Each structure stands twice: as C-alpha cells, then as structure tokens.
Tab-separated table of C-alpha atoms and ligand atoms in Angstrom:
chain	number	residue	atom	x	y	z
A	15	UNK	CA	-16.686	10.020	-41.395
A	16	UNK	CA	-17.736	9.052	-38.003
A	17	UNK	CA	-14.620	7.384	-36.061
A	18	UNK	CA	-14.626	4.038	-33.851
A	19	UNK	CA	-12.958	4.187	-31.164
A	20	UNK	CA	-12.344	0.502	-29.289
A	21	UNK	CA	-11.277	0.522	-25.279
A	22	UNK	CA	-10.101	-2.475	-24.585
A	23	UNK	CA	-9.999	-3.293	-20.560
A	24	UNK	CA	-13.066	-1.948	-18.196
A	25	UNK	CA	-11.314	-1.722	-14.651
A	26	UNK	CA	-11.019	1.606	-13.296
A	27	UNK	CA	-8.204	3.184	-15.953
A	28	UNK	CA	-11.010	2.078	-18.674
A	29	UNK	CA	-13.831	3.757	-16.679
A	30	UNK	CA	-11.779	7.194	-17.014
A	31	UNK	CA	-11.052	6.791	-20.715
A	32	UNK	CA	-14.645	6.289	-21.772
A	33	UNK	CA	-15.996	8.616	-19.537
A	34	UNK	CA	-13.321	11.125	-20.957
A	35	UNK	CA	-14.014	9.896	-24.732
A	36	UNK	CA	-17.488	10.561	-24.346
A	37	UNK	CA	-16.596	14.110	-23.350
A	38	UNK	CA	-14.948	14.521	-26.357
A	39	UNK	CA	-17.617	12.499	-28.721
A	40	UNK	CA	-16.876	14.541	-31.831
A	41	UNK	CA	-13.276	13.050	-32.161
A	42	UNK	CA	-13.671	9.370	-31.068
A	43	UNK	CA	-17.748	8.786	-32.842
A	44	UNK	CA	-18.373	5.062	-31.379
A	45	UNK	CA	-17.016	3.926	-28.222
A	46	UNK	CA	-16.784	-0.397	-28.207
A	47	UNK	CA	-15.531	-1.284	-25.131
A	48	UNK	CA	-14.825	-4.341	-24.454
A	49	UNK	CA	-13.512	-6.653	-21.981
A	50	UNK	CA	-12.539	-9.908	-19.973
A	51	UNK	CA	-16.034	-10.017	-18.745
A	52	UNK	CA	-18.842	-8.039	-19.738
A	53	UNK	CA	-20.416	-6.754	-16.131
A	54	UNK	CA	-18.203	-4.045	-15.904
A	55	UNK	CA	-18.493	-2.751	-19.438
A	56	UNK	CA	-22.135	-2.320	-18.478
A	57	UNK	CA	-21.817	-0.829	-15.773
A	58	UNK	CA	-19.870	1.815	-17.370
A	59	UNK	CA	-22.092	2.252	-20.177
A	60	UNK	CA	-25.098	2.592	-17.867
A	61	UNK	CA	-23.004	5.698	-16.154
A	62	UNK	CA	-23.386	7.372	-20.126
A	63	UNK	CA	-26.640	6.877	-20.608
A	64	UNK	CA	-26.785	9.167	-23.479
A	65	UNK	CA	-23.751	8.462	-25.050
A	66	UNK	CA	-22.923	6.155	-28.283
A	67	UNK	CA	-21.315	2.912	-26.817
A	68	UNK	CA	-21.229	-0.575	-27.213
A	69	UNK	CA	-20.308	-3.292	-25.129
A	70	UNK	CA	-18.377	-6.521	-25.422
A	71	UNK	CA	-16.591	-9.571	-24.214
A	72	UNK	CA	-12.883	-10.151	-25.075
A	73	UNK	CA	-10.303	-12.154	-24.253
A	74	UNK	CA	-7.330	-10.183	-25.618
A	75	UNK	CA	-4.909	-13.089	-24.594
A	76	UNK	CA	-5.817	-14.304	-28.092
A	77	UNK	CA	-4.640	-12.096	-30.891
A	78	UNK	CA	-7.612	-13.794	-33.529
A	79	UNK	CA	-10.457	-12.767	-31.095
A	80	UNK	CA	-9.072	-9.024	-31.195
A	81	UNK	CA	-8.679	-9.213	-34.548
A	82	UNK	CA	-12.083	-10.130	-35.229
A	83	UNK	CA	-13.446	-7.266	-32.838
A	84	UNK	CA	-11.536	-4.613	-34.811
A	85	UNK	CA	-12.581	-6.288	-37.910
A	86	UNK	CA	-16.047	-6.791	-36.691
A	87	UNK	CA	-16.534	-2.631	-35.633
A	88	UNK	CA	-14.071	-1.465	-37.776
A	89	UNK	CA	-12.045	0.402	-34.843
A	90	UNK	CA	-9.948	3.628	-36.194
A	91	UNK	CA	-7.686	3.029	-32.856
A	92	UNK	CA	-7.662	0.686	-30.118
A	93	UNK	CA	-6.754	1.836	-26.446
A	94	UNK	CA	-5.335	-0.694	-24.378
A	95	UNK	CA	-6.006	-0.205	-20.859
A	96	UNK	CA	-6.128	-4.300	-19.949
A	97	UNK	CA	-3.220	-5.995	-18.513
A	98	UNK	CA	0.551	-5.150	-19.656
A	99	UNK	CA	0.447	-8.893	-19.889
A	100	UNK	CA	-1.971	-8.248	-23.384
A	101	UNK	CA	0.279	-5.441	-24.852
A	102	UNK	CA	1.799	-8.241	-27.576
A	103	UNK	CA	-1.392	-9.878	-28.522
A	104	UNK	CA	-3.285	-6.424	-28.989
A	105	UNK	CA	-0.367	-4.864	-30.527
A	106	UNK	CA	-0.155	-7.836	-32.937
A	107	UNK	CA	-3.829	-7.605	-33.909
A	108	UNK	CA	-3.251	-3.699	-34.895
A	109	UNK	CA	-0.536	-5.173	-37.000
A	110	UNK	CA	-3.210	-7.747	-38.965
A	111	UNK	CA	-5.722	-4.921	-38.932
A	112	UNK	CA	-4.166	-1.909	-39.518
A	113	UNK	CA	-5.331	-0.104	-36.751
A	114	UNK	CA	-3.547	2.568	-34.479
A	115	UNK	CA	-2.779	1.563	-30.824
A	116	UNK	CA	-2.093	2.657	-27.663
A	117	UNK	CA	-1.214	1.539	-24.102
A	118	UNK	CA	-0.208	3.052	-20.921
A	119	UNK	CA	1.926	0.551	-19.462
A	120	UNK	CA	4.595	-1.573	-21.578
A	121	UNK	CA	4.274	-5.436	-21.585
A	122	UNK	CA	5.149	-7.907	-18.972
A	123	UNK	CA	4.933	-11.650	-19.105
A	124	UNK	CA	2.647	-12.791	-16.654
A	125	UNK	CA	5.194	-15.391	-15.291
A	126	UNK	CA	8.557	-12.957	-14.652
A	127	UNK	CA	8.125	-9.869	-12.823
A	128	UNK	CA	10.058	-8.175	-15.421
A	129	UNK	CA	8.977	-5.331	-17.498
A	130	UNK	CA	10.625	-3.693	-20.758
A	131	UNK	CA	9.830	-1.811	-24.187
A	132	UNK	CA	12.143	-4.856	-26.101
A	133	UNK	CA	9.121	-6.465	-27.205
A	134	UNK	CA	7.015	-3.666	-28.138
A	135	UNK	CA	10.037	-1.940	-29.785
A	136	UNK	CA	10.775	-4.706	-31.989
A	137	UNK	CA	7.430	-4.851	-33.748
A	138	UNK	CA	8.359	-0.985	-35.003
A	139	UNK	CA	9.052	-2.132	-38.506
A	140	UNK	CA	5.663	-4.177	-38.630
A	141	UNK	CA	3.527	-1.278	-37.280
A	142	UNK	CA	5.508	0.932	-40.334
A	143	UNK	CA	4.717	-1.388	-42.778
A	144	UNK	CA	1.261	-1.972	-41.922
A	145	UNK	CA	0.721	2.209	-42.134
A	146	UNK	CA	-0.065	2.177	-38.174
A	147	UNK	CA	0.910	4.114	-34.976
A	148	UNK	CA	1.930	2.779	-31.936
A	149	UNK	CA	1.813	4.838	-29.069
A	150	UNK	CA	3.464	3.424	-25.912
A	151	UNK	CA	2.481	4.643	-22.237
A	152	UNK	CA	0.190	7.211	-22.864
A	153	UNK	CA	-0.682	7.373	-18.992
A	154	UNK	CA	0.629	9.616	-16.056
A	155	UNK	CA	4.341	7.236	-15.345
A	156	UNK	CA	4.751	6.600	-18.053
A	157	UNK	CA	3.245	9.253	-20.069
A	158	UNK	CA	2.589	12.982	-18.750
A	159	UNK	CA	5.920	12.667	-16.971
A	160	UNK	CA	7.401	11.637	-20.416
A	161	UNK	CA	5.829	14.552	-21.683
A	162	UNK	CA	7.038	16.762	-18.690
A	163	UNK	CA	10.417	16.031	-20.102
A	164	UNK	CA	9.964	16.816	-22.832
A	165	UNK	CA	8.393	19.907	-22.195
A	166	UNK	CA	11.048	21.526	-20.653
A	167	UNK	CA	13.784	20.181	-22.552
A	168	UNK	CA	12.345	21.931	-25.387
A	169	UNK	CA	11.278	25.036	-23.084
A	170	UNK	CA	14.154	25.538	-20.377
A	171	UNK	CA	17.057	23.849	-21.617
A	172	UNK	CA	19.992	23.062	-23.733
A	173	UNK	CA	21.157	20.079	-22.253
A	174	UNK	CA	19.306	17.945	-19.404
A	175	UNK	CA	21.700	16.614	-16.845
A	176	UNK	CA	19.712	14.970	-14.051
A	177	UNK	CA	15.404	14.171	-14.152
A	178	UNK	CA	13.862	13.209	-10.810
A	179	UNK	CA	10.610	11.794	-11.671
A	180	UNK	CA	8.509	12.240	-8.177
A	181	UNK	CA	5.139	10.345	-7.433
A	182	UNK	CA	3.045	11.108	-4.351
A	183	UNK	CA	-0.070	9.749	-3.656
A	184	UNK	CA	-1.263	10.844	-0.656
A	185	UNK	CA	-4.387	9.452	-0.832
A	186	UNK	CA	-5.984	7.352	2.475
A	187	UNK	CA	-8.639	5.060	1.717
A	188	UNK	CA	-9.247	3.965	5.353
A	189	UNK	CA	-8.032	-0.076	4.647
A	190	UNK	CA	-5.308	-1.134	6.430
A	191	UNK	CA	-3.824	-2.389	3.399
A	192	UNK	CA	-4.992	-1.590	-0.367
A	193	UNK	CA	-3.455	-1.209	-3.578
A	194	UNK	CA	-4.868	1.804	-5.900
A	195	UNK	CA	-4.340	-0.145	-9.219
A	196	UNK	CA	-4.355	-3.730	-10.088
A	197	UNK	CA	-2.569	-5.396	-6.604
A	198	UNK	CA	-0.493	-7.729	-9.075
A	199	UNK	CA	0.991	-4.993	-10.523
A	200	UNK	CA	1.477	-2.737	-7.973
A	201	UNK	CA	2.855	-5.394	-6.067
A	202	UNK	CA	5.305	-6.575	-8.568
A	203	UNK	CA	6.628	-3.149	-9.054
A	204	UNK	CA	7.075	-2.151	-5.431
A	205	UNK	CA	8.618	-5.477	-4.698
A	206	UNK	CA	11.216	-5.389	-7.249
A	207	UNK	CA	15.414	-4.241	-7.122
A	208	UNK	CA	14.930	-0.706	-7.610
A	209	UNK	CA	17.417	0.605	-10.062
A	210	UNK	CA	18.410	4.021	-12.067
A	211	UNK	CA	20.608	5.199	-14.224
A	212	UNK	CA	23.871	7.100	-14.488
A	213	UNK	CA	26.565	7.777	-16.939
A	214	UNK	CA	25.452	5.172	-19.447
A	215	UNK	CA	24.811	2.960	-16.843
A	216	UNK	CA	22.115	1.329	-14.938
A	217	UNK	CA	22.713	0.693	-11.242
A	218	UNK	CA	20.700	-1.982	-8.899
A	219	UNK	CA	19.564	-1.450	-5.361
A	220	UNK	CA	17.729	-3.762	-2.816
A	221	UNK	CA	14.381	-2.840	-2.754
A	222	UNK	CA	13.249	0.311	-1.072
A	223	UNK	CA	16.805	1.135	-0.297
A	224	UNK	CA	17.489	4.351	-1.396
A	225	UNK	CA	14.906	7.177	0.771
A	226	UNK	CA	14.615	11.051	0.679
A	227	UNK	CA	12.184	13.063	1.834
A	228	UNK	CA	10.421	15.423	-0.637
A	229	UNK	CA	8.316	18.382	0.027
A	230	UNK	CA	5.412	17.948	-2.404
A	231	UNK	CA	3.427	21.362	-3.282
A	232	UNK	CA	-0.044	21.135	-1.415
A	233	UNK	CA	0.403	17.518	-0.023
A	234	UNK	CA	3.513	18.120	2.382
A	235	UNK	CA	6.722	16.007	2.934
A	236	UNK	CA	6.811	12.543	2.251
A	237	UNK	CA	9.331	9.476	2.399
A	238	UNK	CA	9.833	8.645	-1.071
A	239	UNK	CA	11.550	5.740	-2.044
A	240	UNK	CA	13.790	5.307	-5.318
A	241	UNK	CA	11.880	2.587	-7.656
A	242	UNK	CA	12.798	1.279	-11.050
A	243	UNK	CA	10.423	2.668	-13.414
A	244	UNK	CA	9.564	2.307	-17.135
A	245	UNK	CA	9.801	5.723	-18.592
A	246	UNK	CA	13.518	5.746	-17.237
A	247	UNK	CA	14.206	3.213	-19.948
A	248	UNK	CA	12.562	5.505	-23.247
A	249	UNK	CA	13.725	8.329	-21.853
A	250	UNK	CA	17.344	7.633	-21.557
A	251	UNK	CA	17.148	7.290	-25.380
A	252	UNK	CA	15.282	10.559	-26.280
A	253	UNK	CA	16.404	13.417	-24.099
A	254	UNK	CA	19.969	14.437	-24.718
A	255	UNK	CA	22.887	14.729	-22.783
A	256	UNK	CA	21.016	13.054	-19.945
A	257	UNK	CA	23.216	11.920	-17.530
A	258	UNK	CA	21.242	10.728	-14.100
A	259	UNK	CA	17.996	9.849	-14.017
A	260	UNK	CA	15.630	7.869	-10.839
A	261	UNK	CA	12.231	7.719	-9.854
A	262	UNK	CA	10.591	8.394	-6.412
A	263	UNK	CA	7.733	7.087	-5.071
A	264	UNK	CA	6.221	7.959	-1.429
A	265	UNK	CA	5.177	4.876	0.706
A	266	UNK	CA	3.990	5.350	4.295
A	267	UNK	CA	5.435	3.068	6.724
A	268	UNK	CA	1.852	0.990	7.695
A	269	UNK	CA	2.297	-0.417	3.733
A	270	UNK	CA	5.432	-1.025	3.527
A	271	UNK	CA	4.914	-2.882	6.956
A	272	UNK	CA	2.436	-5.117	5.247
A	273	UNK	CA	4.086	-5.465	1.799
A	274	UNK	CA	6.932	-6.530	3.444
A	275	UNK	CA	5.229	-8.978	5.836
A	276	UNK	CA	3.139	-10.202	2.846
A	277	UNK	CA	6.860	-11.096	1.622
A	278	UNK	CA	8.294	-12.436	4.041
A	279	UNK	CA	5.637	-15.164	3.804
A	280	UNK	CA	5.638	-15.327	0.043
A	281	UNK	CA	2.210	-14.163	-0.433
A	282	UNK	CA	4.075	-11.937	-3.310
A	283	UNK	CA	5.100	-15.245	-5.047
A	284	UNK	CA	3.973	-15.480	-8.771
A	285	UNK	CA	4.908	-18.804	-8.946
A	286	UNK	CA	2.186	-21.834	-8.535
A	287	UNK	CA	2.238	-23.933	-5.004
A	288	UNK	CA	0.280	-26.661	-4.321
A	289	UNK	CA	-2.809	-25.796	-1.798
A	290	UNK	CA	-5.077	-28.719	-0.658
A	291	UNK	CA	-4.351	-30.676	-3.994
A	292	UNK	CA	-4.695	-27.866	-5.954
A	293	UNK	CA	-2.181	-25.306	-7.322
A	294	UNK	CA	-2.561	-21.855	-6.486
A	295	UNK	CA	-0.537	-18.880	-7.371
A	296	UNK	CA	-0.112	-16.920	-3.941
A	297	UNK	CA	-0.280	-13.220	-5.437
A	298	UNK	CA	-3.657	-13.988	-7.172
A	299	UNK	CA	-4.985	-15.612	-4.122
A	300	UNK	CA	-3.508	-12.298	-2.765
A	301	UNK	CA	-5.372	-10.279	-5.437
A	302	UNK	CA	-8.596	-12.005	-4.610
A	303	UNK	CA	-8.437	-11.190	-0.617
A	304	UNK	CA	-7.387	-7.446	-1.251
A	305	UNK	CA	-10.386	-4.581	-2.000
A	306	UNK	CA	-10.867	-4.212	-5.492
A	307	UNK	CA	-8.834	-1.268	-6.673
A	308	UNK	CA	-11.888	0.387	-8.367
A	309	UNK	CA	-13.871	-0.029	-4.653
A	310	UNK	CA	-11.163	2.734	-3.127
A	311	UNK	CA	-12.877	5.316	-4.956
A	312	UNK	CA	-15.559	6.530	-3.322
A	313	UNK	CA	-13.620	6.090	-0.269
A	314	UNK	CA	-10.740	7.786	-0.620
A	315	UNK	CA	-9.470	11.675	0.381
A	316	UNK	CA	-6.527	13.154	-0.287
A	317	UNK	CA	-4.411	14.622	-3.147
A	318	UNK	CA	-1.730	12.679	-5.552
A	319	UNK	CA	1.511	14.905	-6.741
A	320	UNK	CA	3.040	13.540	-9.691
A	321	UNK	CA	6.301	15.492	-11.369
A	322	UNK	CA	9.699	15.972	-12.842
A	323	UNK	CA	12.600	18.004	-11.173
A	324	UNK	CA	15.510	18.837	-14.196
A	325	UNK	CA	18.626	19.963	-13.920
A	326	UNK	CA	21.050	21.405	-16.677
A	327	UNK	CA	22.310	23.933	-18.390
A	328	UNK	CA	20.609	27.389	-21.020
A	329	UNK	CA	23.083	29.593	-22.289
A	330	UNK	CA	25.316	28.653	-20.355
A	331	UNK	CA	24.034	29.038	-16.778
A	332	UNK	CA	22.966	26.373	-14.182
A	333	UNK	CA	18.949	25.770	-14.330
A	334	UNK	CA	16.429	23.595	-12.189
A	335	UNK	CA	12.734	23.097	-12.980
A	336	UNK	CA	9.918	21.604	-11.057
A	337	UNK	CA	7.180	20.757	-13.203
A	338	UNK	CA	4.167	18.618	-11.112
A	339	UNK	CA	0.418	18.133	-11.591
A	340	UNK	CA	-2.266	17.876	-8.466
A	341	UNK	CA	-5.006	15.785	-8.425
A	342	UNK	CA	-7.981	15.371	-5.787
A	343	UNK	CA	-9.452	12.037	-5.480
A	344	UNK	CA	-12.590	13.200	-4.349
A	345	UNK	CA	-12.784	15.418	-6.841
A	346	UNK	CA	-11.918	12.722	-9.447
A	347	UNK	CA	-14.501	10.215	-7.802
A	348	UNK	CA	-17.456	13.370	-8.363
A	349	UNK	CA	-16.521	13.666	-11.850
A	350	UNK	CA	-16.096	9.867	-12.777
A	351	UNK	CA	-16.424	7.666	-10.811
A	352	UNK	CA	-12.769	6.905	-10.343
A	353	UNK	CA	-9.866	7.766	-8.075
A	354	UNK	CA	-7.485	9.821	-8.851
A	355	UNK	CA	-4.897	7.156	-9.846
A	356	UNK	CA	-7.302	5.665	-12.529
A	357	UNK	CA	-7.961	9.650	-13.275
A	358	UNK	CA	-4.693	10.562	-13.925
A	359	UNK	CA	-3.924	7.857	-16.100
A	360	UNK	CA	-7.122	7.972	-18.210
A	361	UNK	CA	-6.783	11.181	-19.057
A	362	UNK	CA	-3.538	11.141	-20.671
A	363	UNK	CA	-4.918	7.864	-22.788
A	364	UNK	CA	-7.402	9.890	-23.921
A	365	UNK	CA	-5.587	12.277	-24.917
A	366	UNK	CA	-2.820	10.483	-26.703
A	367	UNK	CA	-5.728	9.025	-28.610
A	368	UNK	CA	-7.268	12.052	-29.546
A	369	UNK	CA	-3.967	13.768	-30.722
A	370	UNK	CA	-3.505	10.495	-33.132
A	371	UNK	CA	-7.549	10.353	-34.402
A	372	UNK	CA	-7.252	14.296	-35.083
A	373	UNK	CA	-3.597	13.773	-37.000
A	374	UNK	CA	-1.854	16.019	-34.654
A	375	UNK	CA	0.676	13.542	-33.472
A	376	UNK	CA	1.213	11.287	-36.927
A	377	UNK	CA	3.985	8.408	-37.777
A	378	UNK	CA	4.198	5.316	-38.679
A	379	UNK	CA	5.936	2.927	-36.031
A	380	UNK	CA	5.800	2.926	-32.408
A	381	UNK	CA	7.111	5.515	-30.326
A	382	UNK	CA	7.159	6.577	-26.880
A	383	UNK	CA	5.297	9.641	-26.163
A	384	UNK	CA	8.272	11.750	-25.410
A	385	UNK	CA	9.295	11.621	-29.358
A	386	UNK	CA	6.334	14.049	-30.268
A	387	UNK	CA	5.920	17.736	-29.841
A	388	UNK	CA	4.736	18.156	-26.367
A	389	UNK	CA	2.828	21.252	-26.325
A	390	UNK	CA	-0.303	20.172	-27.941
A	391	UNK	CA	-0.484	17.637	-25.271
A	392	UNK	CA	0.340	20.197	-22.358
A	393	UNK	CA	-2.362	22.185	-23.447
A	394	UNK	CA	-4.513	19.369	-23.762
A	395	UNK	CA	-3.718	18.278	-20.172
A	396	UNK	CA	-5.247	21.804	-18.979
A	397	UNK	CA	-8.616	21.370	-21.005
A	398	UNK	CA	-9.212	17.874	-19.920
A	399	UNK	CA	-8.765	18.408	-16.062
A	400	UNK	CA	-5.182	17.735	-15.227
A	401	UNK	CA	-3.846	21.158	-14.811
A	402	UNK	CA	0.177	21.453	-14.336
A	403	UNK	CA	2.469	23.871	-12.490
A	404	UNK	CA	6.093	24.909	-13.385
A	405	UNK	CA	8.452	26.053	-11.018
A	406	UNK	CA	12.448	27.475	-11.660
A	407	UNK	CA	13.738	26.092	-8.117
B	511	NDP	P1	-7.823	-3.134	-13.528
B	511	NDP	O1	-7.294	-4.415	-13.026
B	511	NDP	O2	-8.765	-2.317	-12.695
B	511	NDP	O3	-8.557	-3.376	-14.949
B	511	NDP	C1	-8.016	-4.171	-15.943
B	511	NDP	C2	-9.128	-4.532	-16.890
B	511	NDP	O4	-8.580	-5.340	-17.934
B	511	NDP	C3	-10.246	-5.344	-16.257
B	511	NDP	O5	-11.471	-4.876	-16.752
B	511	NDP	C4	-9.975	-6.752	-16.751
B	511	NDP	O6	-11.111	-7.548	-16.907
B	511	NDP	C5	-9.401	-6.474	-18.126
B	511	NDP	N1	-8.637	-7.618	-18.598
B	511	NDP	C6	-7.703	-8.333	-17.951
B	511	NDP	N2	-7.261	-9.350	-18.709
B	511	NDP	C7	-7.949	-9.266	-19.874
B	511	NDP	C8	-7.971	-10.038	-21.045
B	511	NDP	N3	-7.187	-11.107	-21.193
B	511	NDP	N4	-8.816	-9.674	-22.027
B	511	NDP	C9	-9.630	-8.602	-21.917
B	511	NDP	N5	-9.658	-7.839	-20.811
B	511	NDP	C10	-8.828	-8.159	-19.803
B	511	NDP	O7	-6.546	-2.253	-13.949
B	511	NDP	P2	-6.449	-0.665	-14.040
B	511	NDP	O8	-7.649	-0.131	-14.740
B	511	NDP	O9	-6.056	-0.125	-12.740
B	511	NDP	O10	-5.168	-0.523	-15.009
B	511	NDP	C11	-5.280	-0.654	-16.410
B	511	NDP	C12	-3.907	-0.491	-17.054
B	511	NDP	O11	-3.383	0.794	-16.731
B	511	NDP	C13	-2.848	-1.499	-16.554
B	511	NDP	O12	-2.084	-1.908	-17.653
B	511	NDP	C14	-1.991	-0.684	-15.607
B	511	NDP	O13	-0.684	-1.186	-15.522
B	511	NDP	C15	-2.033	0.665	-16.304
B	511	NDP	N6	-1.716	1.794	-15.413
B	511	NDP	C16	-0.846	2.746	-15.900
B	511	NDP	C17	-0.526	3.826	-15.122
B	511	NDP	C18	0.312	4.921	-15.701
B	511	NDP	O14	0.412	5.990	-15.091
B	511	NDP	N7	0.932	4.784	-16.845
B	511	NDP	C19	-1.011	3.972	-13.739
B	511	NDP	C20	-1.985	2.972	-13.370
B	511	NDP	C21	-2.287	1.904	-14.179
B	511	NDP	P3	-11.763	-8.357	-15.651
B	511	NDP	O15	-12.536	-7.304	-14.908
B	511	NDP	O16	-12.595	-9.382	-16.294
B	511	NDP	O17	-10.607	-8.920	-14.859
C-alpha cells in the first residue's frame, strides 16, 4: 500500500527532505508537509511540480492539532524538521497515533538554552508500547557523525579510545554577519560553556576556550573551536570503552567578533525586556534583523567538511581513522535549492526515514541512530549525494 509520509517544518532542512523524498517517491507515496505558516510549504511544492504533495498549516506547539494531521492523512512516519522546541509535542502525538518519528535535533525548551535527550529518552517505554519507532537526530551532528562512529567501531576497531567530531563550514555568503541555520539556535549553541567528556566525566569550559587548528581535506586549515555538542551525550552510552570525546567547530574571527559584540550587549538574551512599553525578547528581535538562513543559499560558495577522527586499539595495535564527508554549497543550491548546511542535514533525515518505511532499521522505542547497523546507511549516504572518505592517519 501506498505510504504517507508527513514533514513537519518547511525552512530550509524541510526544503531538502521533500525535495529528497520526492526522489525517492516509491518508498515515502504522499508527501504532507506542513507547517507554522503555509507560504513556504508552497513554495516548496511549486519547486515539485510533478510530484504527489500536499500542503498544510500546523502549529506543532499543540500536540491535539498534530494529532489530528496524522489522523487526518493517516501519516506512516512523521519527520520533524521544526524547532527542537516541538520535539515533545510531536513525539507525544506519535505516541496517541501510533506513528514512527524522527528528528534531527533533540528538544530544547524555548526559555533555557539547554539541550538534552532526558526528555525524549524517557518517553522510550511509551513509543514501545504504542508499537512505534523513534529515531533521534537523524541529521549530519547529530546523525551521519553518529553513524561515522559507528561505522568504524564496527569496521576498524576493538575498542574506541578518543572521537574528535570535526565541523567545517567554510562557506562565505558575502554578509558581514549570518547564521546558516535558524540564528536562535545557532546562536544559543555557539554562545554556550563548551564542554566534553573524559573518563566518565564531563568537563566545562568558557565559551570558545579551547582552539586547534585542523587541516580539513579540500577546504584547508581552520581555527576550530571545542563546542558542547549533542551526539557527545548518546554516544558516550553506545560506543564502548570510549574514553575522550569533544567536538570542533571552525569559526572565523569576523563572527566571532560580532557574536561576541552581539553579547556583550545582550542581544543574545532569551529572556523578555521591556522596549517602548512592550516586551521584547532580544534574540528574536535579533532573529528578525539577521538574513533569513534559507536567503544564504543562492549566495553562498565554498565547501563544508564534516567528520570523526578515532583513536584505539585492533588486535592489539594502535589505530587512527579519519572518516569526513565534503559538501559544495553551490552545488547543493543547483540541486535544491538549499545550502549545503540544510543539504547535509536533509539528507540524512531522509534517509533515516527511508531505512524505517522499508523495515531495514526496525524497533520499538527510541533510539539514537548510532544503535543500528550502520552500513545500510553508509551506503545510502553515497546514493543520495553525500559521498564519504576514510582515511588510516
Ligand atoms: P528553519 O528555521 O529554517 O525552519 C524551521 C521551520 O519550522 C520553519 O518552516 C518554521 O515555520 C517551522 N516551525 C517553527 N515552529 C513551528 C511550529 N510551532 N509548528 C509548525 N512549524 C513550525 O530551520 P532549519 O530548517 O534550518 O532547521 C530545522 C531543524 O533542523 C532544526 O531543529 C535544527 O536544529 C535542525 N538542524 C539539525 C542539524 C543537524 O546536523 N543535525 C543541522 C542544522 C539544523 P515558520 O516559517 O512559520 O517560522
């Protein structure tokens, strides 16, 4: 029987999934997207002229108007590719409905810059009851590196001592200042303690205190910065005998010049204060003064680098692996529309969501992505234009 396949969120993650969806019709049938506000959904649809989709208006802050979408089309799976701050209330109306899920970022309250699986984890024993999957961040970080790791743990190694997760964006979109996803988020992450883990143990630095430079293949060297990140926290669970692991992002100096300016003068502030009479929270106001992430597209050159360095031990003997995947955001923007951020995040939705409609990756509960045989997905990555490379530094 035909599948439905509902997208809920129509910014530029949700332009890659449906155009990627569409692509692969004879798994996901229907597309229903569906978001905040409906202009966008249209937009993408009128991209696909020819292809089976449906549009609508959501407001997935509200658990009973998801559930009566899902009811409504009878979704097989819904993707999430909203807000984190709608991970509960979507999650919660797969529960009601029975309905696989997925997401590629876990949840965060929009009122505490805080972000963790605790919430999504606990509902395991619903989603097993009900008969459902949940698949958590099914996007590049998290998701492909997730995958990465456990790739090569099940390829390279015995036991995985140290994982470097490495983002590069190298991207230039000509702004001064821009975010390439949603500015609230972006902003919230980058501003934060960074922190990583080691020996059982999670350690906290000042934000953007720990540098080192890092020569990506086919970008160059690039300041990258050590970040808290949320695959850290699933993958300390699932890969074994783990003992270090951080996460690296590059930053050129004119953004962290701004971001830190922005800062210092609490434009980063997601609490309300009072403007003219009226209350105003300053990173919205922020949000509404910066380019719209899914503008950048068309404008921006370069190449992103995202990938995992391991370190550990097969039969024996000492063993490092580099395992990265390039993207082109021009190249991106020709096929869809979208950037290579939005690109390289879509994707991997998609593909998560295929491996669950086609019973490839099965379970009931909700799991992080590393938990499932990763080779399915690696080759998956190669047909559906993110191809990786491995290295044996
Ligand atoms: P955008 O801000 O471009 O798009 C978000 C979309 O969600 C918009 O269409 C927005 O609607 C919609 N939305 C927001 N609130 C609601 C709501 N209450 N009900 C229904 N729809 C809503 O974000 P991106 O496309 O850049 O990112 C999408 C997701 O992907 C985010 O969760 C982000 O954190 C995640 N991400 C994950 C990455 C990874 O590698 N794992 C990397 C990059 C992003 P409207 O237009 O009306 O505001």
């Amino acid at each position: 029987m035909q599948k439905t396949t509902l997208i809920i969120g129509a910014g530029g993650v949700g332009r890659v999934v449906v155009h990627k969806c569409v692509l692969n019709e004879d798994v996901f049938g229907k597309i229903v997207l569906a978001s905040r506000s409906i202009g966008r959904c249209e937009e993408i649809k009128s991209e696909l002229p020819d292809a089976n989709i449906e549009t609508r208006t959501v407001d997935a802050d509200k658990t009973e108007e998801v559930v009566e979408l899902i009811n409504e089309i009878n979704a097989d799976i819904v993707i999430n590719v909203a807000l984190p701050y709608q991970d509960l209330t979507i999650m919660d109306a797969c529960i009601a409905t029975k309905t696989h899920y997925l997401d590629t970022a876990n949840y965060e309250h929009p009122d505490e810059a805080k972000f963790e699986y605790k919430l999504q984890w606990q509902r395991d024993s619903a989603f097993k009851e009900a008969g459902i999957m949940g698949l958590l961040g099914s996007g590049f970080d998290p998701g492909v590196t997730n995958v990465f790791c456990a790739y090569v743990q099940k390829h390279y190694f015995d036991e995985i001592h140290t994982i470097d997760i490495l983002d590069c964006n190298a991207g230039d979109h000509g702004y001064a200042f821009a975010t390439n996803f949603n500015p609230e988020i972006n902003l919230r992450e980058v501003s934060a303690n960074g922190r990583y883990w080691e020996n059982g143990e999670w350690i906290t630095t000042e934000p953007m205190e720990i540098k080192m430079l890092w020569d990506y293949p086919e970008v160059g060297v690039k300041d990258s910065y050590l970040l808290y990140h949320e695959e850290m926290e699933s993958l300390v669970k699932h890969i074994k005998g783990l003992k270090r692991i951080r996460f690296f992002m590059t930053f050129g100096e004119s953004y962290l010049t701004h971001m830190k300016c922005l800062q210092n003068v609490g434009m980063l502030g997601i609490k309300p204060v009072m403007h003219q009479g009226k209350e105003i929270v300053p990173m919205e106001f922020l949000k509404t003064l910066l380019p719209d992430p899914a503008s950048l597209g068309e404008r921006t050159k370069g190449k992103t680098n995202i990938g995992i360095v391991a370190e550990g031990i097969k039969n024996g003997e000492k063993k490092k692996i580099y395992i990265y995947q390039v993207s082109d955001h021009e190249e991106c923007y020709k096929e869809v529309n979208s950037q290579a951020v939005s690109y390289t995040t879509g994707v991997p939705a998609m593909i998560g969501a295929k491996l669950i409609l086609e019973g490839k990756w099965q379970g009931n509960g909700v799991f992080n992505i590393e938990e499932f045989d990763p080779d399915i997905f690696m080759d998956e990555l190669n047909r559906q234009g993110l191809p990786w490379q491995i290295k044996e530094l």
